[in-house]
mmCIF file of C-alpha atoms in Angstrom:
data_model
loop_
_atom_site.group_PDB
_atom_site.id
_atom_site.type_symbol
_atom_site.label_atom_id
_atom_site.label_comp_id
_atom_site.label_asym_id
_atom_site.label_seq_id
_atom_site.Cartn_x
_atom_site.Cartn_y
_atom_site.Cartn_z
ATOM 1 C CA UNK A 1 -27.116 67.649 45.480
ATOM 2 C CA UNK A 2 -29.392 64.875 46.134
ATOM 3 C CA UNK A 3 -29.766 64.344 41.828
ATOM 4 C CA UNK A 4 -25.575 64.866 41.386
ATOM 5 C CA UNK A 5 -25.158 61.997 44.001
ATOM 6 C CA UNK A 6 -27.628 59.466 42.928
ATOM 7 C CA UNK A 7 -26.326 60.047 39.118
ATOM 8 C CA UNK A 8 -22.947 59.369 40.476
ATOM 9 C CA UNK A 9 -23.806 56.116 42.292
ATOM 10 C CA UNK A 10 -25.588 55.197 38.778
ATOM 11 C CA UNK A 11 -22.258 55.363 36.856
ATOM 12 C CA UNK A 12 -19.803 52.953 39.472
ATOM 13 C CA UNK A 13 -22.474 50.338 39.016
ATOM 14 C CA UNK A 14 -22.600 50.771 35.771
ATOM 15 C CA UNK A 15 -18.414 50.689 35.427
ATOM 16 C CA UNK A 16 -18.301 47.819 37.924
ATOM 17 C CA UNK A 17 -20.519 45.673 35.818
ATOM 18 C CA UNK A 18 -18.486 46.574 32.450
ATOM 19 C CA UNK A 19 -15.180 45.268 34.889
ATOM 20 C CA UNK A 20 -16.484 42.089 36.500
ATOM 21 C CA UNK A 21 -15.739 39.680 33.257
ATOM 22 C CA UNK A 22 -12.335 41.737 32.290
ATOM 23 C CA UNK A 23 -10.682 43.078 35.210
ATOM 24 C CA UNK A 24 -9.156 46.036 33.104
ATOM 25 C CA UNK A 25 -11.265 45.274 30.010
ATOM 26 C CA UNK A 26 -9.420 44.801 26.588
ATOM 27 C CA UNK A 27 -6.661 46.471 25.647
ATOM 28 C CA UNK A 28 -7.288 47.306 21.850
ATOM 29 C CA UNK A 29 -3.350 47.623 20.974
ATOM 30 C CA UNK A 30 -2.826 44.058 22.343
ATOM 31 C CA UNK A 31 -5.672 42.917 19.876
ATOM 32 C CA UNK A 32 -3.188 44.688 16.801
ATOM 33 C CA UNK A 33 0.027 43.229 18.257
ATOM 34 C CA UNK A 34 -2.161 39.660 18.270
ATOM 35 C CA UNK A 35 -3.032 39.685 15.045
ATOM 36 C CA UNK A 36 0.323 40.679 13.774
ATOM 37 C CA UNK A 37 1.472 37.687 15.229
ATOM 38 C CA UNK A 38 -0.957 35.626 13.765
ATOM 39 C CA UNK A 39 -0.041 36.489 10.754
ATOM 40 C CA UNK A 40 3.077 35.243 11.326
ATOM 41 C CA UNK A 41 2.428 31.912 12.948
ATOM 42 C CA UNK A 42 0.279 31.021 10.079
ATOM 43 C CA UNK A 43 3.027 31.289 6.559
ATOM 44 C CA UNK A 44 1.150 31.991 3.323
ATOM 45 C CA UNK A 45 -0.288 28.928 1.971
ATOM 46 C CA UNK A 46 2.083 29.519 -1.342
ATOM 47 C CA UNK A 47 5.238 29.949 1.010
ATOM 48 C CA UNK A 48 4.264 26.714 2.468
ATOM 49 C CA UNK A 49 3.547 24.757 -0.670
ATOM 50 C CA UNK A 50 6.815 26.218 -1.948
ATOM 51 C CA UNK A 51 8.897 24.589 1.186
ATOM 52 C CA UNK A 52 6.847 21.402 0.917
ATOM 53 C CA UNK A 53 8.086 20.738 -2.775
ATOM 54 C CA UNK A 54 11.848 22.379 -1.651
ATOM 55 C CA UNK A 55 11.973 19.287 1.556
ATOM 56 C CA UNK A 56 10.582 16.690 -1.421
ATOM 57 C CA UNK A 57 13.374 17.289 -3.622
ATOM 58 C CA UNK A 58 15.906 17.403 -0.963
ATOM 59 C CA UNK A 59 14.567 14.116 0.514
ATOM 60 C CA UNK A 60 14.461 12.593 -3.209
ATOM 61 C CA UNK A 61 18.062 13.833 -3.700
ATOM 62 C CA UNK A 62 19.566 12.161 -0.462
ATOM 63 C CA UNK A 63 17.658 8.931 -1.085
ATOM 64 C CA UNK A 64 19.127 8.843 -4.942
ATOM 65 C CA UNK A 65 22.655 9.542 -3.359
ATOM 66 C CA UNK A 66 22.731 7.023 -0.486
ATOM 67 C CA UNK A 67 26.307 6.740 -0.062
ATOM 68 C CA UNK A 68 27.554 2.712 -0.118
ATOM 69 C CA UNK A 69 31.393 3.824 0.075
ATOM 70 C CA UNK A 70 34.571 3.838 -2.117
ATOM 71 C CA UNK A 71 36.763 1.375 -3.240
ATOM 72 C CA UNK A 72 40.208 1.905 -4.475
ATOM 73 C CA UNK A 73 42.169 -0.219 -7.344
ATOM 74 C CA UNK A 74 44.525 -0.221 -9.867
ATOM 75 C CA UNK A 75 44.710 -1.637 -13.614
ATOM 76 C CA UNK A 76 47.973 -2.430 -15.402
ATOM 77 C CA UNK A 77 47.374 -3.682 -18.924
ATOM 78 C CA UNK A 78 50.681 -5.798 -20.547
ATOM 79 C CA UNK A 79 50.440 -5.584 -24.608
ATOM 80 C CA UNK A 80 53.004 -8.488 -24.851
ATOM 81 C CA UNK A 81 51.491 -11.232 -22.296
ATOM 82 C CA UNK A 82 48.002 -9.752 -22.860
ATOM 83 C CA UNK A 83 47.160 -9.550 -19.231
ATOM 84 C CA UNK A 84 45.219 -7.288 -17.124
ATOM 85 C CA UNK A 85 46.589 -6.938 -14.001
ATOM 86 C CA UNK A 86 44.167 -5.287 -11.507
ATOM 87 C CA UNK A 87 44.994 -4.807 -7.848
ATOM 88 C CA UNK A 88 42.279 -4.262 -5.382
ATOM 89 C CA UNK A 89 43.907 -1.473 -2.757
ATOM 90 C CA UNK A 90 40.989 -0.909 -0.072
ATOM 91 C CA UNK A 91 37.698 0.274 0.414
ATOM 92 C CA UNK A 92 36.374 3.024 2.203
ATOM 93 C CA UNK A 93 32.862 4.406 4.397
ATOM 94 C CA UNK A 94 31.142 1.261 3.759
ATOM 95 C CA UNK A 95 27.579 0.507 5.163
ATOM 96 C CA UNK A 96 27.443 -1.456 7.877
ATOM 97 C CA UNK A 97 25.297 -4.675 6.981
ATOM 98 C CA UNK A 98 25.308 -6.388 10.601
ATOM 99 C CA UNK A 99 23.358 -5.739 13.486
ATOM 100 C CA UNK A 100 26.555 -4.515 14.991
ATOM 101 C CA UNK A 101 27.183 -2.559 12.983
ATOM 102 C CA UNK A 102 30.205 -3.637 10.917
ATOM 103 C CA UNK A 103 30.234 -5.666 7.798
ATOM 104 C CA UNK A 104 32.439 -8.698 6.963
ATOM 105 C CA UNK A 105 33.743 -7.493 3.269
ATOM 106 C CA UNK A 106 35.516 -8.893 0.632
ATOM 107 C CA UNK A 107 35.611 -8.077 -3.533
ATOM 108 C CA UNK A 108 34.751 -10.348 -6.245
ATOM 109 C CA UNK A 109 36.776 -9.440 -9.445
ATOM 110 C CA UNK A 110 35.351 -10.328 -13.168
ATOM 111 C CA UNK A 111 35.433 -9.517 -17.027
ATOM 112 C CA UNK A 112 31.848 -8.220 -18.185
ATOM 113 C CA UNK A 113 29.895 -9.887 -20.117
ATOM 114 C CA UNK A 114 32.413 -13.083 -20.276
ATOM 115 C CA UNK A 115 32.188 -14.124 -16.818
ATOM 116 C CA UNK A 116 34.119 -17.220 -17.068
ATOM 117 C CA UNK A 117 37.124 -16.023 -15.126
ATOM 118 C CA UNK A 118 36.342 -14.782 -11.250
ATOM 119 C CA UNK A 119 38.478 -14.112 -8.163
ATOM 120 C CA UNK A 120 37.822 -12.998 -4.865
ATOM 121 C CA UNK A 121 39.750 -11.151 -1.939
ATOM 122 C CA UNK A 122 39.976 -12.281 1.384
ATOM 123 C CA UNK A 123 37.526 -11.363 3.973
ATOM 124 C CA UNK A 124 38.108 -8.818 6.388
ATOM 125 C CA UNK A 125 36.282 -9.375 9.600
ATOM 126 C CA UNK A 126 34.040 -6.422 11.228
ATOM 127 C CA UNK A 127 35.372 -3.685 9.487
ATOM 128 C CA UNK A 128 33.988 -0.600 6.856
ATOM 129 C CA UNK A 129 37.621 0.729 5.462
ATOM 130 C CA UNK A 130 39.182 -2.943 4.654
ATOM 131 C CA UNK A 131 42.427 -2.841 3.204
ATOM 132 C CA UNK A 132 42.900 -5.025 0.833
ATOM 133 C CA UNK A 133 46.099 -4.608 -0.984
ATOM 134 C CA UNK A 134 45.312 -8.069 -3.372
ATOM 135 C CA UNK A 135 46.393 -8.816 -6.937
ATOM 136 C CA UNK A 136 44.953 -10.453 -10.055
ATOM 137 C CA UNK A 137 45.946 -11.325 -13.285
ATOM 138 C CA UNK A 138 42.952 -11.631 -15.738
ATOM 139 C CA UNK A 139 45.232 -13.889 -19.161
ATOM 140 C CA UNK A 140 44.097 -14.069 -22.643
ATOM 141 C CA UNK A 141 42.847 -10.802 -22.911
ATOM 142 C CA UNK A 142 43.823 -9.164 -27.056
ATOM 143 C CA UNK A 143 44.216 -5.330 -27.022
ATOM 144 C CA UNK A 144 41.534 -6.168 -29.755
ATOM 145 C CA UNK A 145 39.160 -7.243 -27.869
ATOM 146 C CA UNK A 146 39.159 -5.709 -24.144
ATOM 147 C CA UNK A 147 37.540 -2.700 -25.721
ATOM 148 C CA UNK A 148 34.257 -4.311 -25.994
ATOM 149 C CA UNK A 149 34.726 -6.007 -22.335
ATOM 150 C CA UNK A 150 33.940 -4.038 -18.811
ATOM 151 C CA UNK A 151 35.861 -5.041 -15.449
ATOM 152 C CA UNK A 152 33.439 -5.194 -12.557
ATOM 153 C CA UNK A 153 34.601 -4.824 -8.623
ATOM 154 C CA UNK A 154 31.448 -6.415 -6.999
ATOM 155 C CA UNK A 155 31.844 -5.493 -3.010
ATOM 156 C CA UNK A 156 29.839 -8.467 -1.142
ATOM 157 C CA UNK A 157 29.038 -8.932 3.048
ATOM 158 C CA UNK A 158 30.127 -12.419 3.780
ATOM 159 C CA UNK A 159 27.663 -14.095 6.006
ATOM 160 C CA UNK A 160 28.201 -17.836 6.955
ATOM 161 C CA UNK A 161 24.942 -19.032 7.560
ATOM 162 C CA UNK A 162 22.766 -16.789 5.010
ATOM 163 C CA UNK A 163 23.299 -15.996 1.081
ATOM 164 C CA UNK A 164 26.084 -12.804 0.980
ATOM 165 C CA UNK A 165 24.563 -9.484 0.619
ATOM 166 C CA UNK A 166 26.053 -7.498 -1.932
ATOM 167 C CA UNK A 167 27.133 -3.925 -0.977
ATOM 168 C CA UNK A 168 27.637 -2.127 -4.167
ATOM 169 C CA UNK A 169 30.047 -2.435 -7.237
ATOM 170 C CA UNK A 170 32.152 -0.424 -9.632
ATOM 171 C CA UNK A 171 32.197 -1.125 -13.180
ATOM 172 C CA UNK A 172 35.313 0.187 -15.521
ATOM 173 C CA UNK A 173 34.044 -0.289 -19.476
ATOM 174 C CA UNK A 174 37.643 -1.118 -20.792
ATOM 175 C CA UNK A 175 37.454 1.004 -23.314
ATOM 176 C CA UNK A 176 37.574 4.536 -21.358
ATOM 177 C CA UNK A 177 40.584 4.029 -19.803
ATOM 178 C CA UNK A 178 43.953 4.648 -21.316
ATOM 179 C CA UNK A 179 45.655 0.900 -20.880
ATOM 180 C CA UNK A 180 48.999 2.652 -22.009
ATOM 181 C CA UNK A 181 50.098 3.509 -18.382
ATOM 182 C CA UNK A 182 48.887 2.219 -14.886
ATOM 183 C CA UNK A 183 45.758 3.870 -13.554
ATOM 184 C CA UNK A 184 45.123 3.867 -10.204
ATOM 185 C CA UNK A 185 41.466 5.497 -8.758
ATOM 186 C CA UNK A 186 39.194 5.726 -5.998
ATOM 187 C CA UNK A 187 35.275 6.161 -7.163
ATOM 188 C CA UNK A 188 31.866 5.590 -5.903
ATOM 189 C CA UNK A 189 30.489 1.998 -5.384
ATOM 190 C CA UNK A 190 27.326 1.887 -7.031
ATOM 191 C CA UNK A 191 23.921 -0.543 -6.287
ATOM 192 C CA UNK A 192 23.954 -3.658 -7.646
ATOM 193 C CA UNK A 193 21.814 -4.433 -10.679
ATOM 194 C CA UNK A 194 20.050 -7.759 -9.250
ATOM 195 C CA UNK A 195 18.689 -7.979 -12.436
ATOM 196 C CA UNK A 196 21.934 -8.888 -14.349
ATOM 197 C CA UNK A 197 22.649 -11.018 -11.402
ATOM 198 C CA UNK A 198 19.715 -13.040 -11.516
ATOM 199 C CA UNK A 199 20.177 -13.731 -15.263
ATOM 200 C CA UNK A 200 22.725 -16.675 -14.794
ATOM 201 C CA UNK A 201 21.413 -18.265 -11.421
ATOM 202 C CA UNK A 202 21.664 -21.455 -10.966
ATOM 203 C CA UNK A 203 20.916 -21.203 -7.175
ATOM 204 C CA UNK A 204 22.279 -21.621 -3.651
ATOM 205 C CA UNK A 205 23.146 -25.093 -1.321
ATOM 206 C CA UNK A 206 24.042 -25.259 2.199
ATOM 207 C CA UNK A 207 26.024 -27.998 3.772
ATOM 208 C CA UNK A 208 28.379 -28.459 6.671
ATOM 209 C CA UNK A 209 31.599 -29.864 6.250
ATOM 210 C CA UNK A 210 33.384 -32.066 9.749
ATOM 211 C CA UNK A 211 36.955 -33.786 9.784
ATOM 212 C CA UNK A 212 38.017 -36.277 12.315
ATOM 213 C CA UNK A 213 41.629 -36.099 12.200
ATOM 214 C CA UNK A 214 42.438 -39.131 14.193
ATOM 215 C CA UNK A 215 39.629 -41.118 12.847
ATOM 216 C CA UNK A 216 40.498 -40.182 9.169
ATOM 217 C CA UNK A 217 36.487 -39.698 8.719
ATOM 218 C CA UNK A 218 34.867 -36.639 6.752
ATOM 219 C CA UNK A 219 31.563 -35.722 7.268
ATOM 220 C CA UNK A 220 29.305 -34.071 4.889
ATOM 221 C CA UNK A 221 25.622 -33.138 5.547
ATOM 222 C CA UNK A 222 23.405 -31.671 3.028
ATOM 223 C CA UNK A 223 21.138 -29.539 4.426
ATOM 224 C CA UNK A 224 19.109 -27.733 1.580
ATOM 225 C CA UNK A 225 18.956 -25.949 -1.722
ATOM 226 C CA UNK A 226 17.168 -22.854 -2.465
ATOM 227 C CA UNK A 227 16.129 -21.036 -5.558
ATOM 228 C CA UNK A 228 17.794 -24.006 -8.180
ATOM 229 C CA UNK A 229 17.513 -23.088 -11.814
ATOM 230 C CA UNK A 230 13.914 -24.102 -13.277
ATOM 231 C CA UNK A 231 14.917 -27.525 -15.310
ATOM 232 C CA UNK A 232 11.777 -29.151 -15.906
ATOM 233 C CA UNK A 233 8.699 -27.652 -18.610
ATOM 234 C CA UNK A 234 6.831 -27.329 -15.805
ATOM 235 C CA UNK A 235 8.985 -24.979 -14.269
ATOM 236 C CA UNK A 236 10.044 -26.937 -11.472
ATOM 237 C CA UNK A 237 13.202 -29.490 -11.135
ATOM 238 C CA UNK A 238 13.645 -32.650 -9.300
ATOM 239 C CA UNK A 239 16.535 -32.275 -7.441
ATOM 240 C CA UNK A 240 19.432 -34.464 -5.302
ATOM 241 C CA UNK A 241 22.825 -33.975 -4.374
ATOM 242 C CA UNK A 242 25.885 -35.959 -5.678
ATOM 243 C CA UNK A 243 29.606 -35.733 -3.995
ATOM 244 C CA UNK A 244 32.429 -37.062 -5.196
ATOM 245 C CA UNK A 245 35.812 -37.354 -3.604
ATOM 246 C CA UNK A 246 38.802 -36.930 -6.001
ATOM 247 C CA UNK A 247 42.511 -36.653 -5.941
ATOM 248 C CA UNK A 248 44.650 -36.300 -8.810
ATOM 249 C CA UNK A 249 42.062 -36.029 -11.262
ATOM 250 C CA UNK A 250 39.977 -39.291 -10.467
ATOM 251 C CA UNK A 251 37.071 -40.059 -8.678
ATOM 252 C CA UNK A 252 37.629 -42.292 -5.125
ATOM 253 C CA UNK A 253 34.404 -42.075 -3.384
ATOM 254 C CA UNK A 254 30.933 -41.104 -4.335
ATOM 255 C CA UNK A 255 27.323 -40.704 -2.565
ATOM 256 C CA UNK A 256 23.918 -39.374 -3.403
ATOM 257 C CA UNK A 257 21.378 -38.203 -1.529
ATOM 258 C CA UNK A 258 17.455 -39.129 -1.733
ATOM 259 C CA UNK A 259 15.535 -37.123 -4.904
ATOM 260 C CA UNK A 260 13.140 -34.458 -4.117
ATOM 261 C CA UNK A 261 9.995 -34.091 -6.345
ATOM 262 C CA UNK A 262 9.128 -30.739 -7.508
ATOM 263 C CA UNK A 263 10.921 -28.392 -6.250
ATOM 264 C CA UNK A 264 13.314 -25.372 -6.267
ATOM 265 C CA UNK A 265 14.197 -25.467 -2.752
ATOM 266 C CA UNK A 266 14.648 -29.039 -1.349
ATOM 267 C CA UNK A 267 15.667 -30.099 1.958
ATOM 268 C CA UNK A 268 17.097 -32.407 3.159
ATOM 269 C CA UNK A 269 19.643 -32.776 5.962
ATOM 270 C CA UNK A 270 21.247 -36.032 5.059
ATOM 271 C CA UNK A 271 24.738 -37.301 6.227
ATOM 272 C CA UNK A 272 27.428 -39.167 4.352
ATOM 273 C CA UNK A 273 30.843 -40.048 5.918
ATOM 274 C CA UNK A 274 34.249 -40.749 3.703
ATOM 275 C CA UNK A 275 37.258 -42.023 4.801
ATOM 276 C CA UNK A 276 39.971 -39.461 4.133
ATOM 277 C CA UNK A 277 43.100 -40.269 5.952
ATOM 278 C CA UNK A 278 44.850 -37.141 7.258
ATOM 279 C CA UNK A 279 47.821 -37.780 4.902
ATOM 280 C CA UNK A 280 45.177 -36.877 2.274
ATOM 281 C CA UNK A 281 42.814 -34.260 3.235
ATOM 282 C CA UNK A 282 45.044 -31.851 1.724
ATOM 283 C CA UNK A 283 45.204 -33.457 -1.697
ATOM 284 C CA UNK A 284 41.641 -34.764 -2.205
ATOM 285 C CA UNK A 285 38.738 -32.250 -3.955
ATOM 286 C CA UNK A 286 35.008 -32.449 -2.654
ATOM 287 C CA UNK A 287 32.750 -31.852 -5.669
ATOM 288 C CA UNK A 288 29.221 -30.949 -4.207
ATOM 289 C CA UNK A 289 26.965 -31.507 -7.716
ATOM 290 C CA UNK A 290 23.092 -30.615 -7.545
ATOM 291 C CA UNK A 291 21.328 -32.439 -10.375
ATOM 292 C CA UNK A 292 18.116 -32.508 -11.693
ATOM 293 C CA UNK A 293 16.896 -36.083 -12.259
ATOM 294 C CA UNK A 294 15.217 -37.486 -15.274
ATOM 295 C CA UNK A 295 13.588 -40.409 -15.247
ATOM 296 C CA UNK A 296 13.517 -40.835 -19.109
ATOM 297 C CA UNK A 297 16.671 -39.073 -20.268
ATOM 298 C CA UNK A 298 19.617 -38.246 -18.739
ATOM 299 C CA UNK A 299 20.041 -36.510 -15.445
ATOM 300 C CA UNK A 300 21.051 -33.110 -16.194
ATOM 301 C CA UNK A 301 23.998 -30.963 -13.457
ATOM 302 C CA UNK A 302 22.197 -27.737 -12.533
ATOM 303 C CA UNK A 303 25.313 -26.786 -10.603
ATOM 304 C CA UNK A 304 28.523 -27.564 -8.438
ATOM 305 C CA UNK A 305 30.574 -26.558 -5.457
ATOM 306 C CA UNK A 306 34.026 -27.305 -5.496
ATOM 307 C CA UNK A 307 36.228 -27.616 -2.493
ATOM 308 C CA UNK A 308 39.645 -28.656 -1.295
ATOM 309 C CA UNK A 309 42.992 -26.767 -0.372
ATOM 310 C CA UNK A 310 43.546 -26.001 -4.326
ATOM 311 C CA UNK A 311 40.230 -24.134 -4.512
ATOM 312 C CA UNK A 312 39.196 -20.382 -4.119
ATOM 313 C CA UNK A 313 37.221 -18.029 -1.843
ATOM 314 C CA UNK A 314 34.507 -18.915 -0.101
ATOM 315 C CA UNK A 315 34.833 -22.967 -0.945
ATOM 316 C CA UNK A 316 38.789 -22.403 0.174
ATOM 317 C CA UNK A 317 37.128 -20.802 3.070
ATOM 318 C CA UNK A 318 35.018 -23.296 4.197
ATOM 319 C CA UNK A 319 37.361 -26.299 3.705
ATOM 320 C CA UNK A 320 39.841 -24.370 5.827
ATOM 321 C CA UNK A 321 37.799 -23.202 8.570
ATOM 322 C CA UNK A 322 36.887 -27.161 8.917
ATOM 323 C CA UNK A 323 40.709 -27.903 8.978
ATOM 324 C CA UNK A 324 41.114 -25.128 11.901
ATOM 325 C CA UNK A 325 37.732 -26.231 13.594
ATOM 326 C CA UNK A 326 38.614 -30.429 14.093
ATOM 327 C CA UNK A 327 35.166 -32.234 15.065
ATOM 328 C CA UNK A 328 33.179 -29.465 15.002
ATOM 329 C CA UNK A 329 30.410 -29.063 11.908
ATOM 330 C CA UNK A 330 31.377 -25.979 9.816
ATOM 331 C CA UNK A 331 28.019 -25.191 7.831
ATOM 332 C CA UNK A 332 27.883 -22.558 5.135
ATOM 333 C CA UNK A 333 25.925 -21.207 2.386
ATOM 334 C CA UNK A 334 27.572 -21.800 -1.354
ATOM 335 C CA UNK A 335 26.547 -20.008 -5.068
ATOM 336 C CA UNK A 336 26.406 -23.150 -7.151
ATOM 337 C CA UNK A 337 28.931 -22.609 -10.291
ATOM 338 C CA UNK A 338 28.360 -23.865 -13.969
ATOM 339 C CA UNK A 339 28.874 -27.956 -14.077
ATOM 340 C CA UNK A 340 30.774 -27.643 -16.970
ATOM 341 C CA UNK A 341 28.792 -30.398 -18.473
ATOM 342 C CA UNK A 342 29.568 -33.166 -15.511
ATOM 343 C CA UNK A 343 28.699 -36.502 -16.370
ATOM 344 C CA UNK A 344 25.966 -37.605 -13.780
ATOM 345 C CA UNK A 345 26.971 -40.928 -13.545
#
């Protein structure tokens, strides 16, 4: 008796000891279930390579597609006045290129790789789906030739104080389309190839434009040029600023300001004041010429701006927001456009 109790006391110590780190010790089918779910929590390393590659190419394919929105137009071709008439109708789901989240858009029209003939819509103010509903008749254009000419809708955010961004553009190679009846599409705008765009720059000016109506006085202040074509062998250009006043074809008035050495991107926030009687302002022209000067030969025109009520888009923009705005500076960034050979006298 005394043996069977003493073995008895033996084997609780012995369990106790076994139970004092596990309470119940481990259950062996939880360690099963455990590592069943381990094998789940941790994929196959080929499953996950597999899904790695699968989230590349889907992350490669909605980068290549970013979406920069539609725009709608029509194209009427006339085989007796050889004209293209092309009709901008809206645009649709474009970016938004503000920090508000809107964009200010308007459409410049041209003929590919000619160039020489360009029109723009109006600006629509904080929108993405403008509708535009604008015509333009493109003359001179032989059935013979248009096939070897492309029409290009270039969609542009207007900014006032900073060079436009350009949204996207659709380009119709003349010679897909049937020009025997009137097409009218919607298709995807496409980035625009800053290369091409780059090819013929001859650089950017900012100035602000104020009229005193009762004073007859206009005010023009150059403020800078940036990125100006490269006239000089070294690369660089000398650059100043000529404006002329003209009505009627002949020059009134005309200023200069002071010549900045060796440079692409002068500045120079000068003022010049014309008298322009109110009677006038609606028949005179601003010409806004950035030439390169030579010391030697003759001064060469890298570029011009040309404003007045008789001009287009963003120059017939400006000069009318001065009109609307009396004694108030208007400033605003302008494309310089091809002198035309301008004598820089």
């Amino acid at each position: 008796m005394c043996l069977a109790c003493f073995v008895r006391r033996v084997c609780r110590k012995i369990w106790k000891k076994k139970g004092l780190k596990g309470g119940k010790g481990i259950d062996l089918q939880s360690v099963k279930t455990f590592g069943l779910h381990k094998e789940k929590v941790q994929p196959d390393i080929d499953v996950l390579t597999q899904n790695m590659e699968d989230n590349e190419d889907v992350g490669y394919k909605q980068t290549e597609i970013a979406n920069l929105g539609k725009l709608e137009y029509s194209i009427d071709y006339d085989f007796q006045k050889q004209e293209l008439k092309v009709e901008v109708i809206q645009a649709q789901e474009l970016p938004a290129m503000d920090m508000s989240g809107t964009s200010d858009p308007y459409v410049k029209l041209y003929i590919f790789p000619d160039k020489k003939k360009k029109f723009e819509t109006k600006v629509h103010r904080k929108t993405l789906n403008p509708v535009f509903n604008e015509t333009f008749i493109f003359k001179s254009l032989p059935y013979g030739e248009i096939g070897g000419k492309t029409l290009v809708f270039a969609v542009y955010d207007f900014d006032r104080f900073s060079r436009h961004d350009q949204i996207g553009e659709v380009q119709i190679p003349l010679n897909t389309v049937d020009l025997g009846k009137i097409i009218r599409e919607i298709k995807d705008l496409i980035p625009p190839p800053g290369e091409r765009e780059a090819e013929n720059k001859l650089g950017d000016i900012c100035f602000s434009l104020r009229y005193v109506p009762t004073a007859g006085k206009l005010t023009v202040t150059i403020l800078e040029a940036k990125n100006l074509k490269k006239m000089d062998v070294g690369g660089l250009s000398d650059p100043y600023v000529k404006l002329s006043i003209m009505m009627n074809g002949k020059r009134l008035k005309k200023k200069k300001t002071s010549i900045k050495k060796c440079t692409l991107n002068p500045y120079y926030n000068e003022s010049f004041t014309f008298e322009v009687p109110f009677e006038q302002i609606q028949k005179v022209q601003l010409i806004v010429t950035v030439v390169d000067y030579d010391r030697i030969g003759t001064s060469e025109p890298i570029g011009k701006v040309l404003l007045g009520c008789n001009a287009t888009g963003s120059e017939l923009r400006h000069w009318s927001d001065m009109l609307a705005s009396p004694r108030r500076p208007i400033a605003q960034w302008h494309s310089l456009k091809d002198a035309e050979d301008e004598k820089t006298s």
